Each structure stands twice: as structure tokens, then as C-alpha cells.
């Protein structure tokens, strides 16, 4: 299982980095989205991959790590998902504004000189 | 009133007033002036209330622990000397506020002016009553900052911006030097407390670090007091509104420098280095400033250089190793404040009533504004040192000191002559000020017809001029006790005998005064021809303009050097920068593996489940597909990226993270909608072979990037695998699991972590989300689409042309999509219910504020998409995203702030069980309120962003029709022109 998830992370990160290095703003946006999937999965995986472990305590129960999933990476990733959404939105709007002002969707705000 | 409270209120009152003034409406001139006046008068009264203690030789103190581990306390300390300056700052401040009320125009944003003025007053008070040197340096920098705001108040003019920037650059740099000097001084003494420093005079002067400390502190003081060679910022600061000049350049900002010199005089003066630096700077500044002042054509410019000259005089007196000179310096600080503030105000009145400050254009104002003319005449006479006015007495003392000064250098032999020369110059420019503006024929061609100003605008000038006369005639009875008080607190019991009286008999200083007066008048008469020629600037020294040198240095530092460094070390292109980041990350990772090695993990890998493997085959394919298609097929890439998101979501479910899956799913929907809305504004891109430059280069570039991508992906995969096959550290997790229910009152540990254990993080996060949403909104308000995306897209046009009714119906989209439209309307309440359900159960079961907020946002955006903007907003007008954001932030922060009210640390949560009828026992936690805040914020922020983006289409359509209409009009005009 670990192999599958780490390969998945690798593919996502690789695709993300590839897009990040592309010249068009939309490519960079999608690239950042893919890269953030990869990073979120990675942070999540640091708590260990647990199939069928309980996530919810019983009434009055004192939880232990043996019986329950690790809540810390999950809380971190949950925050990261929301922040990621917010920054994607900001990036998109900045790119749109830049496109309106400069007339190009090249990441440098002007087409490449040849 | 207890001392500590008095000092604290005295310091905080102006700042509080500044905040209050800043919150007033933009044009509330009277309210702001009244507020500022009350604050200044109250501060003056507080200073007066301290007089009994101070005059009895006491020192008011207030001490608060600040950084005890570093031996730093927040100390306020007011002795006689500080008292005198605090009185000066608040007293002149009150007069300036009154004057400014009438000076500022109604259409200026006056509350902002008073806010800065009050804040500056607070900073200045902080400088004079600081009992700790580090704190003094802090308030010192604060005065630089607020003077920047004040000088640049009319920021639409270049002169104001440049003047403000120059003043800030020079004085704040000096302030940094002062800070460094203070640190050295504190190191020598072993304490930053002023009391300790003042008691360690001998140790300081004999310490090997004395010279560095002295030079650094003098850099601060001399830049602030506009001493040569740093004097050039002051004339450029004249672009400020005149009340600011009257305040900053008579009584406060520039006096901070000489205040510090006098404050540290007992412990740092008396050495050869002190005399050489301070004395020389003062002497040169006095002569240079006075000389340049004579040739200024601008009234305020003349006053600016005269200020420089008088500060030079004070500095020179402070440089002499004599207690009497110190007395003369402090006395002259007071006198200069009185006559210079009144002269600035008079210049402001002239400017206000005639529309110009140019001496060449002004003349004969004595007839149209006789009262102001007489006031200015007296003040200028005080500046020139005419007997029976305050300037005369301090000048006499200066002459006496110049005659008797002792120092190891022959330089001093010329001091009396230099003093007379400076004095004669000062007579000449005072004459020019008065004679040029008020005498001569009637003025012609002034912008406004001159007349007397408002009575209350003149009132502060009257007070100040009365002071000049009172001190000049009866010095011992008026200023005597205060001066004595100040000197006693600086010098202790060593205060020398000095006589404050007008007549000391026929002696050498009097003779020198007379010579200077006569010489000044003669000089003025001699220079008449040059003045009439109207040439700008002074003879001989024009080439040594500090301003030009400063500007050249700034251009070199901030432009040429920066450009050169950028050329060497950086690029403006994004791609190389990102590539560099990836390369460095890869190298860092590789280095770590190479140094430490990468052995196998201690956990055996678990068996591969074919279903999840299949999910990721699809997910990986989606990712690769998105990467390939993002350039030419954006929609496809977006859909594929959504597919990847779903695979991630399934993975979260698979590995027991229901909360994450829920959030991921909802966020995925919103993100996709958001990007879809953005697609319309991007340029059409069609694949043209050879478009990317020569084939070979493109190929090489891509290969390199592909290698980097594969490296990064491989690295991440290896890293993840290495992490996952090792036992995860327990750290906090065990603690959180154990306490989630027993102390947090919830069974959903992730949610309890978010809203309770780590709620400070969450609070910070929702503030970020709110800021991002507002930034998005602000950016989109000014959004200008590129010309080629103005027209409606092909799909819309096709649909409109195929529609027999046309776009006239109120809800076009609803008619085309009737079934989905009905369904979304039906589903809206259901989704709201789901959101409420998720929110309510969040503390105990998967759900919570984030996912509930996202669900509401999805529900609303669904109405927008299917119902159309106009239809939805007719019905959901109550949905005001900004109010949701505000409510959310207030609720979350308020829940946190309630805890200190119960004596607990910020954000401590509280929970209990309530017995409700019919429902039974339910847990009630304050964290739930926090979660509601998160919920409201997420709803508001998400909607604000989505709706703002969606509105662009509506606005875009309007812009298009306007553009089409105007081009049609232009066409018609052309046709009309052609037919003629």
C-alpha cells in the first residue's frame, strides 16, 4: 500500500513541478493544485497509513494511538486544504488581472523575446 | 493623581486621540480639530499637574516590566528638564492645533492630518519622558515615521513626497545610528536606564568604547537637528502644510536632537572629541544656515535655513565645555521655539491670504494686514536679537560664552567674530522677511486679495509673540523659575550663577550686539540690488548643495546598484527562478541522503490492495493528462485535475480520515467552479507548429524541465516511502487522543484539535482566508479584461442567436435549463440542512465549520450557475458575503477573547453538558461557537470570491455594449464628417 501511495505522490509532484515550470499562467495554476495534492497526501501519510482504524472516540473514551488514527497530520492537512483553496483563488485572480493589464497570459507579463 | 498613572496617560492620550481622529469621517474638520485640541490641552494640563512635584526637585516615575530577562523595563521618567520639554511639546502643540483648524482647507482630509499630528505629539512626548535609552530610541524613530507622514501629507505633490522621503531617510538612518550608540552606551554602563547612565559619567568618558558610542549618538542627534552636513533635509521638508512646519521645525522634531545632546551633556560632554564634533558642526551650521537664509526667496525657505542656523547656534553652545553655555543653549531652545513657531504661522497666514510665499511678489502687506504685520515684526525682531525681546537675552548669553570659551584650540579665538557674523546675517534675513513682505508699494498680481486672517487663526501667533515680549522684558519673572528647574535637573547642584536680565551694563556682549545689528542692516541695504534681480539661491555656495549629493547617492544605491545586483544575481523571469528553487530543493534532498544515507525502514510494507491501486492508476493518468493538456485544452486539464482530487479524496476515506475526505470533496467542487469561471478571461490558444521558437531549443528546454520534474517526483516518492515505512513519532498525537473527550468535550479528535487544541492556528488561518477573499474582491473591482475577451464567448452567442425570444426574458438561463433549474431550487433547502447537520455534529462526528461552510457556498453557487446572476441576487439579496466574513471573524475572535474575561488564557475553551427537555443531555462547548465563526467566515469568503468572479461576466457584457455603442457613435461621426 505504501508503495502505491508514494508512487501516487511522486506522479502528482512530478506533474505539478513540470507544470510549474511552464510559461502559461493557467499551467502554473493547475501545477500548483497538483503539487498541493501531493504535499497534502505526503503530510497525511506521515501519520502512517491506517486502514479501518477508528477516527471517532467513544463517549468518555481516552483514545490511544494504537486504536485510533493520528489526528495531528489530519488537522494540519485540513487546514492546508482550505488555505490551498484560498491561495489558488488569489493566484487565479492575480493572473486574470495581470492578463487584463498586460494583454498576455505569460507568467512574466510579456511574451518571450526571440 | 498617582505619578505613574499621570505619565502613562500623558503618553497614551495623544496616541488614543490619533486613533480616534483617524476613525472620523474624511471631511470632519471641526470634529477632528476639537478632538485634537482637547487632547493637546488635556496633555498640557497633565504636564502642569506634574509641576508641583517637579518644582520641589522630585522626579516622576512609572516603571513596567517589559523584557525583564534582558533587564529592560518600560520606564517613564519626568524630571525638570523633561518637564520643560513636555510643556513645550504639548503647549506649542495646542497652539498649532488651533492654527491648523483655520489653515487647513475644507476639502483636505483633515482628520488624517490631526491623527498624524497627535501621533507625532505622542511620539515626541515619549522621547522626552523616556526613562530608558532603548525606549527613547524607539520613540525617536517613531517621531521620524510620523514626521514622514506629516511632511508627506499632501502626497499628491512631488515636492511633498520627495521632502518626506528625504527627511525619513536622513533622520531614520540617524535614528538607527542612535540606536546602535545607545546599545554601546548601555554596554558601557551595564544598564539602559537613564538614571544609571546619568550617574556613570566618568566611567563613560574613560571607557575605550566612548568614541564609537559618541559618534553614533551624535549621528542620531545631528541628523535630527539638521546640522551640517545633514542639514539639507529640513528645507525640503517645507513642502509640508505650514502648521506642520511650525510644529516640527520650531518646537519638536529638530529640537529632539538638541534635547538629547543636553540630556547626555553631563555624561558625555567635556572631552576634546565632543567639542570638535559638536562645536564644529554647530559653528559651520550656524554660519552656513544664516548665510543661505538671506538669499531665499520663499518665506518658508528663509525660515527653514534660519532654523538650521539657530539650531547650529544651540549645538555650538552645547559643544562648549561650560555649564553657562548649556544654560544659554536651553534658554535659546525655548526662545527659538516661541519666535520661530510664530514666524512660521505668520508665513502660513500670508500664504493662506495671498496665495504666495514668494518674497519677490509680496510687498506692502502692512496696509492690508496691519495686525499680522506687527506680530510678525515683533517675532522677527526677536529672531534678529533686538533688545527687549527674548532672542536678545539668549544672544547676549551666547556672546558672553563666545568670549569666555575655553578649549585647547586656537579655533576659539575667532569664535566671537563668528558669533557676530552669524548674528549680523540673522539680522539681515529677519529684515528681509519683514521688509520684503510687509513694506514697500502695494502688491500687484497676487493670486488672492490680501486681508487679515480669521481672529482665531491669529490667536496662537498673538500668544507666542506676547511670550517673546514677556520673556524679553521680564526674563527672570517669566521663564526664570522654569529654566532654573530644568538646569537643576540636568546639572544637579553644579548650576552656575547666571543672571536673567535685560541690562547688564555697558559691556562687550552689548557692544557686539550693537555691531551685529548695525552690520546686519548694512548688509541688507548692500544686497538690495541682488534681491531685486530675483536670482534664485545664494552666491558662492550653490554648487555644494546637499540635496543633490543626497539624490545622487540615493539613485546610486536604490537604482544603479540594485540594477547591477539584479543583473548579476537575479532575473525578472519567473521560470528560471522557479527552476532554481526546484534545483536547490533537489540538491538539498540529495545532499541529505548522500551524507546520512537512506536505509530501509523498520516497518514492513502492507499488502497492495488492487482497488486502491486501480484508483491511483486512474488518478496518476489524470495528473499526467492534466500536465500535458493544460496549455491547449484548459477545460480538459481542469476536469482531469478534478479527477486527481477525487482520487485523493478516496485515499483519505481509505485510510481512515473521514473529515479530510469531506473537506477535500467540498473544496474540490468550489475550486473547480472557481477555475471554470476564470477560464473565460484567458486568451484562446491554438497549437501552431514552430510557435515556441526553434525546434531544437524548445526540445532542449522541455527535456531539461522534464528531467527536473521526474527528479522532483522521484524524490518525493522516495521520501514518502521512506517516511511511511518508519514508525511515526508520537509527539502530540497521543496527548490529543487522550484529552479530546475528557478535556475538549468532543469525540471527533480532528475537529477538537482544530477548534480547541490548535485553535490559535485556525484563528490565524481564517484571518488569512478573509484577507485573501477581500484581496480577491478588491482586485476584481478594478478588473479590466483584455480586449479580446470582451465579446461573449461563441457558445453564448450561438445560443442567443438560436433563441427565438432573444435575451429579453428576465431569466434566460432558467428557460433553457428548466429541469435543472427546478431541481436546484428544490435542493437548496436540503443542502442548507446538510450544512447545518455537518456543523452541529462536527464536534463529535465528521463534519465541522469548514465543510459545512463549503456546502452552503456550493448550494448558493449552484443557484447562480443555473438560475443566473440576476435571478439569484433578486432572491438572495440578504446574502451579504462581507457581513458573513465580519460575523465569522468577530465570533471566532470573540470566543477566544471571552476566555481572558474568565481569567483563562486566550482561546481557552469551556464545555459542559446541558439537560434539554425532549432532547436530553447535550454537550455544550464554547469551541462550538468558535466553529460557527469558522463556518460563517468560510461561507462569506468563498461566496465573496466566487460571486465577484461571476460578476465579471455581467460587467464585461456591460463594458462590451458600451464599447460597441461608443465605436458606433464614432463611426457615425466619421460618416457625418465624410458627407460634408
mmCIF file of N, CA and C in Angstrom, chain B residues 867-973:
data_model
loop_
_atom_site.group_PDB
_atom_site.id
_atom_site.type_symbol
_atom_site.label_atom_id
_atom_site.label_comp_id
_atom_site.label_asym_id
_atom_site.label_seq_id
_atom_site.Cartn_x
_atom_site.Cartn_y
_atom_site.Cartn_z
ATOM 1 N N UNK B 867 -29.507 29.435 -12.173
ATOM 2 C CA UNK B 867 -30.538 30.468 -12.184
ATOM 3 C C UNK B 867 -30.087 31.769 -12.826
ATOM 4 N N UNK B 868 -28.785 31.971 -12.932
ATOM 5 C CA UNK B 868 -28.302 33.250 -13.464
ATOM 6 C C UNK B 868 -28.086 34.249 -12.342
ATOM 7 N N UNK B 869 -27.199 35.175 -12.593
ATOM 8 C CA UNK B 869 -26.830 36.121 -11.546
ATOM 9 C C UNK B 869 -28.012 36.979 -11.107
ATOM 10 N N UNK B 870 -28.711 37.524 -12.091
ATOM 11 C CA UNK B 870 -29.773 38.474 -11.749
ATOM 12 C C UNK B 870 -30.872 37.783 -10.943
ATOM 13 N N UNK B 871 -31.284 36.602 -11.415
ATOM 14 C CA UNK B 871 -32.381 35.884 -10.738
ATOM 15 C C UNK B 871 -31.982 35.573 -9.301
ATOM 16 N N UNK B 872 -30.750 35.048 -9.136
ATOM 17 C CA UNK B 872 -30.332 34.630 -7.803
ATOM 18 C C UNK B 872 -30.243 35.820 -6.864
ATOM 19 N N UNK B 873 -29.697 36.913 -7.373
ATOM 20 C CA UNK B 873 -29.492 38.034 -6.465
ATOM 21 C C UNK B 873 -30.786 38.736 -6.120
ATOM 22 N N UNK B 874 -31.782 38.612 -6.968
ATOM 23 C CA UNK B 874 -33.095 39.120 -6.584
ATOM 24 C C UNK B 874 -33.606 38.396 -5.353
ATOM 25 N N UNK B 875 -33.359 37.085 -5.334
ATOM 26 C CA UNK B 875 -33.946 36.278 -4.259
ATOM 27 C C UNK B 875 -33.037 36.127 -3.047
ATOM 28 N N UNK B 876 -31.753 36.222 -3.279
ATOM 29 C CA UNK B 876 -30.825 36.029 -2.149
ATOM 30 C C UNK B 876 -30.152 37.344 -1.783
ATOM 31 N N UNK B 877 -30.924 38.422 -1.817
ATOM 32 C CA UNK B 877 -30.330 39.735 -1.540
ATOM 33 C C UNK B 877 -29.807 39.814 -0.111
ATOM 34 N N UNK B 878 -30.385 39.000 0.759
ATOM 35 C CA UNK B 878 -29.949 39.041 2.166
ATOM 36 C C UNK B 878 -28.568 38.429 2.347
ATOM 37 N N UNK B 879 -28.086 37.821 1.281
ATOM 38 C CA UNK B 879 -26.811 37.117 1.413
ATOM 39 C C UNK B 879 -25.676 38.103 1.189
ATOM 40 N N UNK B 880 -25.150 38.674 2.252
ATOM 41 C CA UNK B 880 -24.090 39.673 2.086
ATOM 42 C C UNK B 880 -22.787 39.065 2.543
ATOM 43 N N UNK B 881 -21.929 38.618 1.605
ATOM 44 C CA UNK B 881 -20.716 37.878 1.996
ATOM 45 C C UNK B 881 -19.864 38.624 3.005
ATOM 46 N N UNK B 882 -19.777 39.967 2.833
ATOM 47 C CA UNK B 882 -18.858 40.679 3.731
ATOM 48 C C UNK B 882 -19.346 40.640 5.168
ATOM 49 N N UNK B 883 -20.690 40.643 5.323
ATOM 50 C CA UNK B 883 -21.220 40.570 6.682
ATOM 51 C C UNK B 883 -20.939 39.197 7.283
ATOM 52 N N UNK B 884 -21.051 38.162 6.435
ATOM 53 C CA UNK B 884 -20.713 36.809 6.923
ATOM 54 C C UNK B 884 -19.257 36.773 7.384
ATOM 55 N N UNK B 885 -18.369 37.362 6.568
ATOM 56 C CA UNK B 885 -16.943 37.340 6.931
ATOM 57 C C UNK B 885 -16.736 38.042 8.262
ATOM 58 N N UNK B 886 -17.318 39.246 8.371
ATOM 59 C CA UNK B 886 -17.137 40.015 9.606
ATOM 60 C C UNK B 886 -17.686 39.275 10.809
ATOM 61 N N UNK B 887 -18.900 38.719 10.641
ATOM 62 C CA UNK B 887 -19.505 37.987 11.752
ATOM 63 C C UNK B 887 -18.615 36.826 12.168
ATOM 64 N N UNK B 888 -18.147 36.091 11.157
ATOM 65 C CA UNK B 888 -17.307 34.928 11.458
ATOM 66 C C UNK B 888 -16.070 35.309 12.243
ATOM 67 N N UNK B 889 -15.381 36.355 11.761
ATOM 68 C CA UNK B 889 -14.144 36.760 12.452
ATOM 69 C C UNK B 889 -14.449 37.222 13.862
ATOM 70 N N UNK B 890 -15.513 38.023 13.999
ATOM 71 C CA UNK B 890 -15.843 38.540 15.331
ATOM 72 C C UNK B 890 -16.206 37.408 16.276
ATOM 73 N N UNK B 891 -16.976 36.456 15.756
ATOM 74 C CA UNK B 891 -17.422 35.357 16.609
ATOM 75 C C UNK B 891 -16.225 34.519 17.062
ATOM 76 N N UNK B 892 -15.359 34.184 16.092
ATOM 77 C CA UNK B 892 -14.217 33.333 16.444
ATOM 78 C C UNK B 892 -13.272 34.069 17.399
ATOM 79 N N UNK B 893 -12.937 35.313 17.035
ATOM 80 C CA UNK B 893 -12.025 36.056 17.904
ATOM 81 C C UNK B 893 -12.682 36.373 19.240
ATOM 82 N N UNK B 894 -14.009 36.657 19.197
ATOM 83 C CA UNK B 894 -14.720 36.982 20.434
ATOM 84 C C UNK B 894 -14.753 35.800 21.382
ATOM 85 N N UNK B 895 -14.963 34.597 20.824
ATOM 86 C CA UNK B 895 -14.943 33.401 21.678
ATOM 87 C C UNK B 895 -13.594 33.285 22.368
ATOM 88 N N UNK B 896 -12.549 33.558 21.581
ATOM 89 C CA UNK B 896 -11.210 33.487 22.164
ATOM 90 C C UNK B 896 -11.012 34.547 23.226
ATOM 91 N N UNK B 897 -11.543 35.750 22.946
ATOM 92 C CA UNK B 897 -11.318 36.859 23.871
ATOM 93 C C UNK B 897 -12.160 36.735 25.131
ATOM 94 N N UNK B 898 -13.222 35.879 25.060
ATOM 95 C CA UNK B 898 -14.055 35.731 26.244
ATOM 96 C C UNK B 898 -13.277 35.021 27.343
ATOM 97 N N UNK B 899 -12.342 34.151 26.928
ATOM 98 C CA UNK B 899 -11.615 33.354 27.929
ATOM 99 C C UNK B 899 -10.854 34.225 28.934
ATOM 100 N N UNK B 900 -10.105 35.255 28.465
ATOM 101 C CA UNK B 900 -9.425 36.096 29.456
ATOM 102 C C UNK B 900 -10.397 36.732 30.443
ATOM 103 N N UNK B 901 -11.657 36.958 29.977
ATOM 104 C CA UNK B 901 -12.663 37.503 30.878
ATOM 105 C C UNK B 901 -12.929 36.598 32.071
ATOM 106 N N UNK B 902 -12.727 35.296 31.869
ATOM 107 C CA UNK B 902 -12.919 34.354 32.971
ATOM 108 C C UNK B 902 -11.591 33.987 33.624
ATOM 109 N N UNK B 903 -10.582 34.779 33.329
ATOM 110 C CA UNK B 903 -9.294 34.536 33.968
ATOM 111 C C UNK B 903 -8.497 33.391 33.365
ATOM 112 N N UNK B 904 -8.885 32.982 32.155
ATOM 113 C CA UNK B 904 -8.141 31.915 31.487
ATOM 114 C C UNK B 904 -7.340 32.498 30.320
ATOM 115 N N UNK B 905 -6.315 31.780 29.843
ATOM 116 C CA UNK B 905 -5.573 32.279 28.683
ATOM 117 C C UNK B 905 -6.466 32.378 27.453
ATOM 118 N N UNK B 906 -6.035 33.236 26.522
ATOM 119 C CA UNK B 906 -6.740 33.457 25.258
ATOM 120 C C UNK B 906 -7.097 32.141 24.586
ATOM 121 N N UNK B 907 -8.351 32.053 24.116
ATOM 122 C CA UNK B 907 -8.826 30.902 23.345
ATOM 123 C C UNK B 907 -9.013 29.617 24.162
ATOM 124 N N UNK B 908 -8.939 29.703 25.484
ATOM 125 C CA UNK B 908 -9.259 28.520 26.283
ATOM 126 C C UNK B 908 -10.723 28.186 26.045
ATOM 127 N N UNK B 909 -11.022 26.889 25.838
ATOM 128 C CA UNK B 909 -12.429 26.579 25.587
ATOM 129 C C UNK B 909 -13.051 25.991 26.847
ATOM 130 N N UNK B 910 -14.368 26.040 26.865
ATOM 131 C CA UNK B 910 -15.097 25.608 28.037
ATOM 132 C C UNK B 910 -16.193 24.677 27.571
ATOM 133 N N UNK B 911 -16.431 23.594 28.295
ATOM 134 C CA UNK B 911 -17.585 22.792 27.886
ATOM 135 C C UNK B 911 -18.284 22.181 29.093
ATOM 136 N N UNK B 912 -19.559 21.905 28.848
ATOM 137 C CA UNK B 912 -20.363 21.316 29.906
ATOM 138 C C UNK B 912 -21.504 20.548 29.227
ATOM 139 N N UNK B 913 -22.293 19.836 30.049
ATOM 140 C CA UNK B 913 -23.434 19.139 29.483
ATOM 141 C C UNK B 913 -24.692 19.825 29.938
ATOM 142 N N UNK B 914 -25.598 19.999 29.008
ATOM 143 C CA UNK B 914 -26.861 20.652 29.337
ATOM 144 C C UNK B 914 -27.973 19.619 29.255
ATOM 145 N N UNK B 915 -28.925 19.692 30.159
ATOM 146 C CA UNK B 915 -30.090 18.809 30.111
ATOM 147 C C UNK B 915 -31.205 19.573 29.417
ATOM 148 N N UNK B 916 -31.549 19.165 28.191
ATOM 149 C CA UNK B 916 -32.607 19.863 27.472
ATOM 150 C C UNK B 916 -33.860 19.004 27.485
ATOM 151 N N UNK B 917 -35.030 19.614 27.574
ATOM 152 C CA UNK B 917 -36.255 18.806 27.504
ATOM 153 C C UNK B 917 -36.380 18.156 26.137
ATOM 154 N N UNK B 918 -36.857 16.937 26.085
ATOM 155 C CA UNK B 918 -37.082 16.120 24.878
ATOM 156 C C UNK B 918 -35.792 15.639 24.245
ATOM 157 N N UNK B 919 -34.755 16.466 24.226
ATOM 158 C CA UNK B 919 -33.553 16.074 23.505
ATOM 159 C C UNK B 919 -32.610 15.314 24.412
ATOM 160 N N UNK B 920 -32.561 15.707 25.662
ATOM 161 C CA UNK B 920 -31.698 15.004 26.586
ATOM 162 C C UNK B 920 -30.404 15.749 26.825
ATOM 163 N N UNK B 921 -29.422 14.983 27.259
ATOM 164 C CA UNK B 921 -28.157 15.595 27.626
ATOM 165 C C UNK B 921 -27.354 15.941 26.361
ATOM 166 N N UNK B 922 -27.000 17.217 26.185
ATOM 167 C CA UNK B 922 -26.167 17.575 25.036
ATOM 168 C C UNK B 922 -24.924 18.293 25.534
ATOM 169 N N UNK B 923 -23.791 18.025 24.884
ATOM 170 C CA UNK B 923 -22.582 18.747 25.273
ATOM 171 C C UNK B 923 -22.623 20.162 24.702
ATOM 172 N N UNK B 924 -22.245 21.123 25.487
ATOM 173 C CA UNK B 924 -22.168 22.500 25.020
ATOM 174 C C UNK B 924 -20.742 22.968 25.248
ATOM 175 N N UNK B 925 -20.063 23.264 24.151
ATOM 176 C CA UNK B 925 -18.678 23.712 24.303
ATOM 177 C C UNK B 925 -18.541 25.088 23.673
ATOM 178 N N UNK B 926 -17.726 25.917 24.278
ATOM 179 C CA UNK B 926 -17.510 27.242 23.694
ATOM 180 C C UNK B 926 -16.807 27.099 22.351
ATOM 181 N N UNK B 927 -16.100 25.956 22.181
ATOM 182 C CA UNK B 927 -15.447 25.706 20.900
ATOM 183 C C UNK B 927 -16.465 25.616 19.778
ATOM 184 N N UNK B 928 -17.697 25.272 20.128
ATOM 185 C CA UNK B 928 -18.735 25.196 19.109
ATOM 186 C C UNK B 928 -19.012 26.586 18.532
ATOM 187 N N UNK B 929 -19.050 27.584 19.400
ATOM 188 C CA UNK B 929 -19.217 28.964 18.938
ATOM 189 C C UNK B 929 -18.087 29.340 17.981
ATOM 190 N N UNK B 930 -16.895 28.936 18.351
ATOM 191 C CA UNK B 930 -15.727 29.187 17.504
ATOM 192 C C UNK B 930 -15.933 28.556 16.133
ATOM 193 N N UNK B 931 -16.469 27.322 16.155
ATOM 194 C CA UNK B 931 -16.685 26.610 14.908
ATOM 195 C C UNK B 931 -17.743 27.314 14.062
ATOM 196 N N UNK B 932 -18.754 27.888 14.715
ATOM 197 C CA UNK B 932 -19.764 28.645 13.976
ATOM 198 C C UNK B 932 -19.095 29.852 13.311
ATOM 199 N N UNK B 933 -18.158 30.465 14.024
ATOM 200 C CA UNK B 933 -17.412 31.575 13.434
ATOM 201 C C UNK B 933 -16.660 31.124 12.196
ATOM 202 N N UNK B 934 -15.990 29.972 12.291
ATOM 203 C CA UNK B 934 -15.272 29.424 11.138
ATOM 204 C C UNK B 934 -16.245 29.201 9.989
ATOM 205 N N UNK B 935 -17.389 28.624 10.317
ATOM 206 C CA UNK B 935 -18.419 28.335 9.317
ATOM 207 C C UNK B 935 -18.837 29.618 8.593
ATOM 208 N N UNK B 936 -19.183 30.649 9.378
ATOM 209 C CA UNK B 936 -19.659 31.900 8.764
ATOM 210 C C UNK B 936 -18.574 32.499 7.889
ATOM 211 N N UNK B 937 -17.346 32.430 8.357
ATOM 212 C CA UNK B 937 -16.271 33.009 7.579
ATOM 213 C C UNK B 937 -16.086 32.267 6.259
ATOM 214 N N UNK B 938 -16.115 30.930 6.326
ATOM 215 C CA UNK B 938 -15.900 30.154 5.099
ATOM 216 C C UNK B 938 -17.013 30.449 4.102
ATOM 217 N N UNK B 939 -18.251 30.522 4.587
ATOM 218 C CA UNK B 939 -19.370 30.846 3.692
ATOM 219 C C UNK B 939 -19.110 32.209 3.045
ATOM 220 N N UNK B 940 -18.820 33.209 3.884
ATOM 221 C CA UNK B 940 -18.657 34.573 3.375
ATOM 222 C C UNK B 940 -17.499 34.682 2.409
ATOM 223 N N UNK B 941 -16.349 34.134 2.785
ATOM 224 C CA UNK B 941 -15.149 34.293 1.962
ATOM 225 C C UNK B 941 -15.328 33.580 0.627
ATOM 226 N N UNK B 942 -15.843 32.359 0.666
ATOM 227 C CA UNK B 942 -16.000 31.599 -0.571
ATOM 228 C C UNK B 942 -16.979 32.302 -1.507
ATOM 229 N N UNK B 943 -18.099 32.732 -0.928
ATOM 230 C CA UNK B 943 -19.088 33.390 -1.771
ATOM 231 C C UNK B 943 -18.541 34.690 -2.327
ATOM 232 N N UNK B 944 -17.833 35.432 -1.506
ATOM 233 C CA UNK B 944 -17.310 36.721 -1.971
ATOM 234 C C UNK B 944 -16.431 36.525 -3.202
ATOM 235 N N UNK B 945 -15.557 35.505 -3.119
ATOM 236 C CA UNK B 945 -14.656 35.267 -4.243
ATOM 237 C C UNK B 945 -15.423 34.804 -5.477
ATOM 238 N N UNK B 946 -16.285 33.805 -5.278
ATOM 239 C CA UNK B 946 -16.989 33.233 -6.424
ATOM 240 C C UNK B 946 -17.900 34.262 -7.074
ATOM 241 N N UNK B 947 -18.628 35.011 -6.235
ATOM 242 C CA UNK B 947 -19.594 35.956 -6.780
ATOM 243 C C UNK B 947 -18.870 37.099 -7.486
ATOM 244 N N UNK B 948 -17.753 37.543 -6.889
ATOM 245 C CA UNK B 948 -17.008 38.629 -7.527
ATOM 246 C C UNK B 948 -16.528 38.192 -8.903
ATOM 247 N N UNK B 949 -16.083 36.953 -8.997
ATOM 248 C CA UNK B 949 -15.600 36.457 -10.288
ATOM 249 C C UNK B 949 -16.761 36.284 -11.253
ATOM 250 N N UNK B 950 -17.881 35.774 -10.733
ATOM 251 C CA UNK B 950 -19.046 35.562 -11.597
ATOM 252 C C UNK B 950 -19.566 36.886 -12.121
ATOM 253 N N UNK B 951 -19.469 37.937 -11.304
ATOM 254 C CA UNK B 951 -19.994 39.242 -11.719
ATOM 255 C C UNK B 951 -19.226 39.834 -12.880
ATOM 256 N N UNK B 952 -17.991 39.367 -13.076
ATOM 257 C CA UNK B 952 -17.213 39.946 -14.162
ATOM 258 C C UNK B 952 -17.909 39.751 -15.500
ATOM 259 N N UNK B 953 -18.612 38.625 -15.635
ATOM 260 C CA UNK B 953 -19.290 38.378 -16.904
ATOM 261 C C UNK B 953 -20.370 39.416 -17.121
ATOM 262 N N UNK B 954 -21.109 39.733 -16.050
ATOM 263 C CA UNK B 954 -22.167 40.735 -16.166
ATOM 264 C C UNK B 954 -21.550 42.078 -16.522
ATOM 265 N N UNK B 955 -20.508 42.431 -15.769
ATOM 266 C CA UNK B 955 -19.857 43.723 -16.013
ATOM 267 C C UNK B 955 -19.222 43.740 -17.388
ATOM 268 N N UNK B 956 -18.612 42.601 -17.738
ATOM 269 C CA UNK B 956 -17.958 42.505 -19.032
ATOM 270 C C UNK B 956 -18.942 42.772 -20.154
ATOM 271 N N UNK B 957 -20.171 42.212 -20.028
ATOM 272 C CA UNK B 957 -21.171 42.395 -21.059
ATOM 273 C C UNK B 957 -21.519 43.876 -21.181
ATOM 274 N N UNK B 958 -21.651 44.523 -19.977
ATOM 275 C CA UNK B 958 -21.993 45.938 -19.980
ATOM 276 C C UNK B 958 -20.878 46.729 -20.679
ATOM 277 N N UNK B 959 -19.636 46.372 -20.322
ATOM 278 C CA UNK B 959 -18.493 47.086 -20.902
ATOM 279 C C UNK B 959 -18.495 46.906 -22.417
ATOM 280 N N UNK B 960 -18.813 45.672 -22.864
ATOM 281 C CA UNK B 960 -18.814 45.414 -24.302
ATOM 282 C C UNK B 960 -19.859 46.286 -24.990
ATOM 283 N N UNK B 961 -21.070 46.312 -24.391
ATOM 284 C CA UNK B 961 -22.116 47.062 -25.081
ATOM 285 C C UNK B 961 -21.753 48.542 -25.111
ATOM 286 N N UNK B 962 -21.116 49.004 -24.018
ATOM 287 C CA UNK B 962 -20.695 50.411 -24.009
ATOM 288 C C UNK B 962 -19.652 50.661 -25.093
ATOM 289 N N UNK B 963 -18.681 49.728 -25.151
ATOM 290 C CA UNK B 963 -17.611 49.899 -26.128
ATOM 291 C C UNK B 963 -18.189 49.893 -27.532
ATOM 292 N N UNK B 964 -19.137 48.957 -27.778
ATOM 293 C CA UNK B 964 -19.742 48.869 -29.108
ATOM 294 C C UNK B 964 -20.494 50.152 -29.417
ATOM 295 N N UNK B 965 -21.233 50.640 -28.394
ATOM 296 C CA UNK B 965 -22.025 51.845 -28.617
ATOM 297 C C UNK B 965 -21.115 53.016 -28.956
ATOM 298 N N UNK B 966 -20.015 53.150 -28.207
ATOM 299 C CA UNK B 966 -19.150 54.305 -28.445
ATOM 300 C C UNK B 966 -18.474 54.188 -29.808
ATOM 301 N N UNK B 967 -18.114 52.953 -30.210
ATOM 302 C CA UNK B 967 -17.471 52.811 -31.517
ATOM 303 C C UNK B 967 -18.499 53.119 -32.612
ATOM 304 N N UNK B 968 -19.766 52.746 -32.350
ATOM 305 C CA UNK B 968 -20.813 53.045 -33.331
ATOM 306 C C UNK B 968 -20.970 54.556 -33.470
ATOM 307 N N UNK B 969 -20.951 55.247 -32.306
ATOM 308 C CA UNK B 969 -21.050 56.709 -32.335
ATOM 309 C C UNK B 969 -19.907 57.309 -33.143
ATOM 310 N N UNK B 970 -18.698 56.769 -32.829
ATOM 311 C CA UNK B 970 -17.523 57.278 -33.534
ATOM 312 C C UNK B 970 -17.696 57.077 -35.040
ATOM 313 N N UNK B 971 -18.241 55.922 -35.416
ATOM 314 C CA UNK B 971 -18.465 55.624 -36.827
ATOM 315 C C UNK B 971 -19.415 56.643 -37.454
ATOM 316 N N UNK B 972 -20.502 56.930 -36.708
ATOM 317 C CA UNK B 972 -21.477 57.890 -37.227
ATOM 318 C C UNK B 972 -20.838 59.252 -37.457
ATOM 319 N N UNK B 973 -20.034 59.673 -36.467
ATOM 320 C CA UNK B 973 -19.395 60.979 -36.621
ATOM 321 C C UNK B 973 -18.525 60.989 -37.855
#
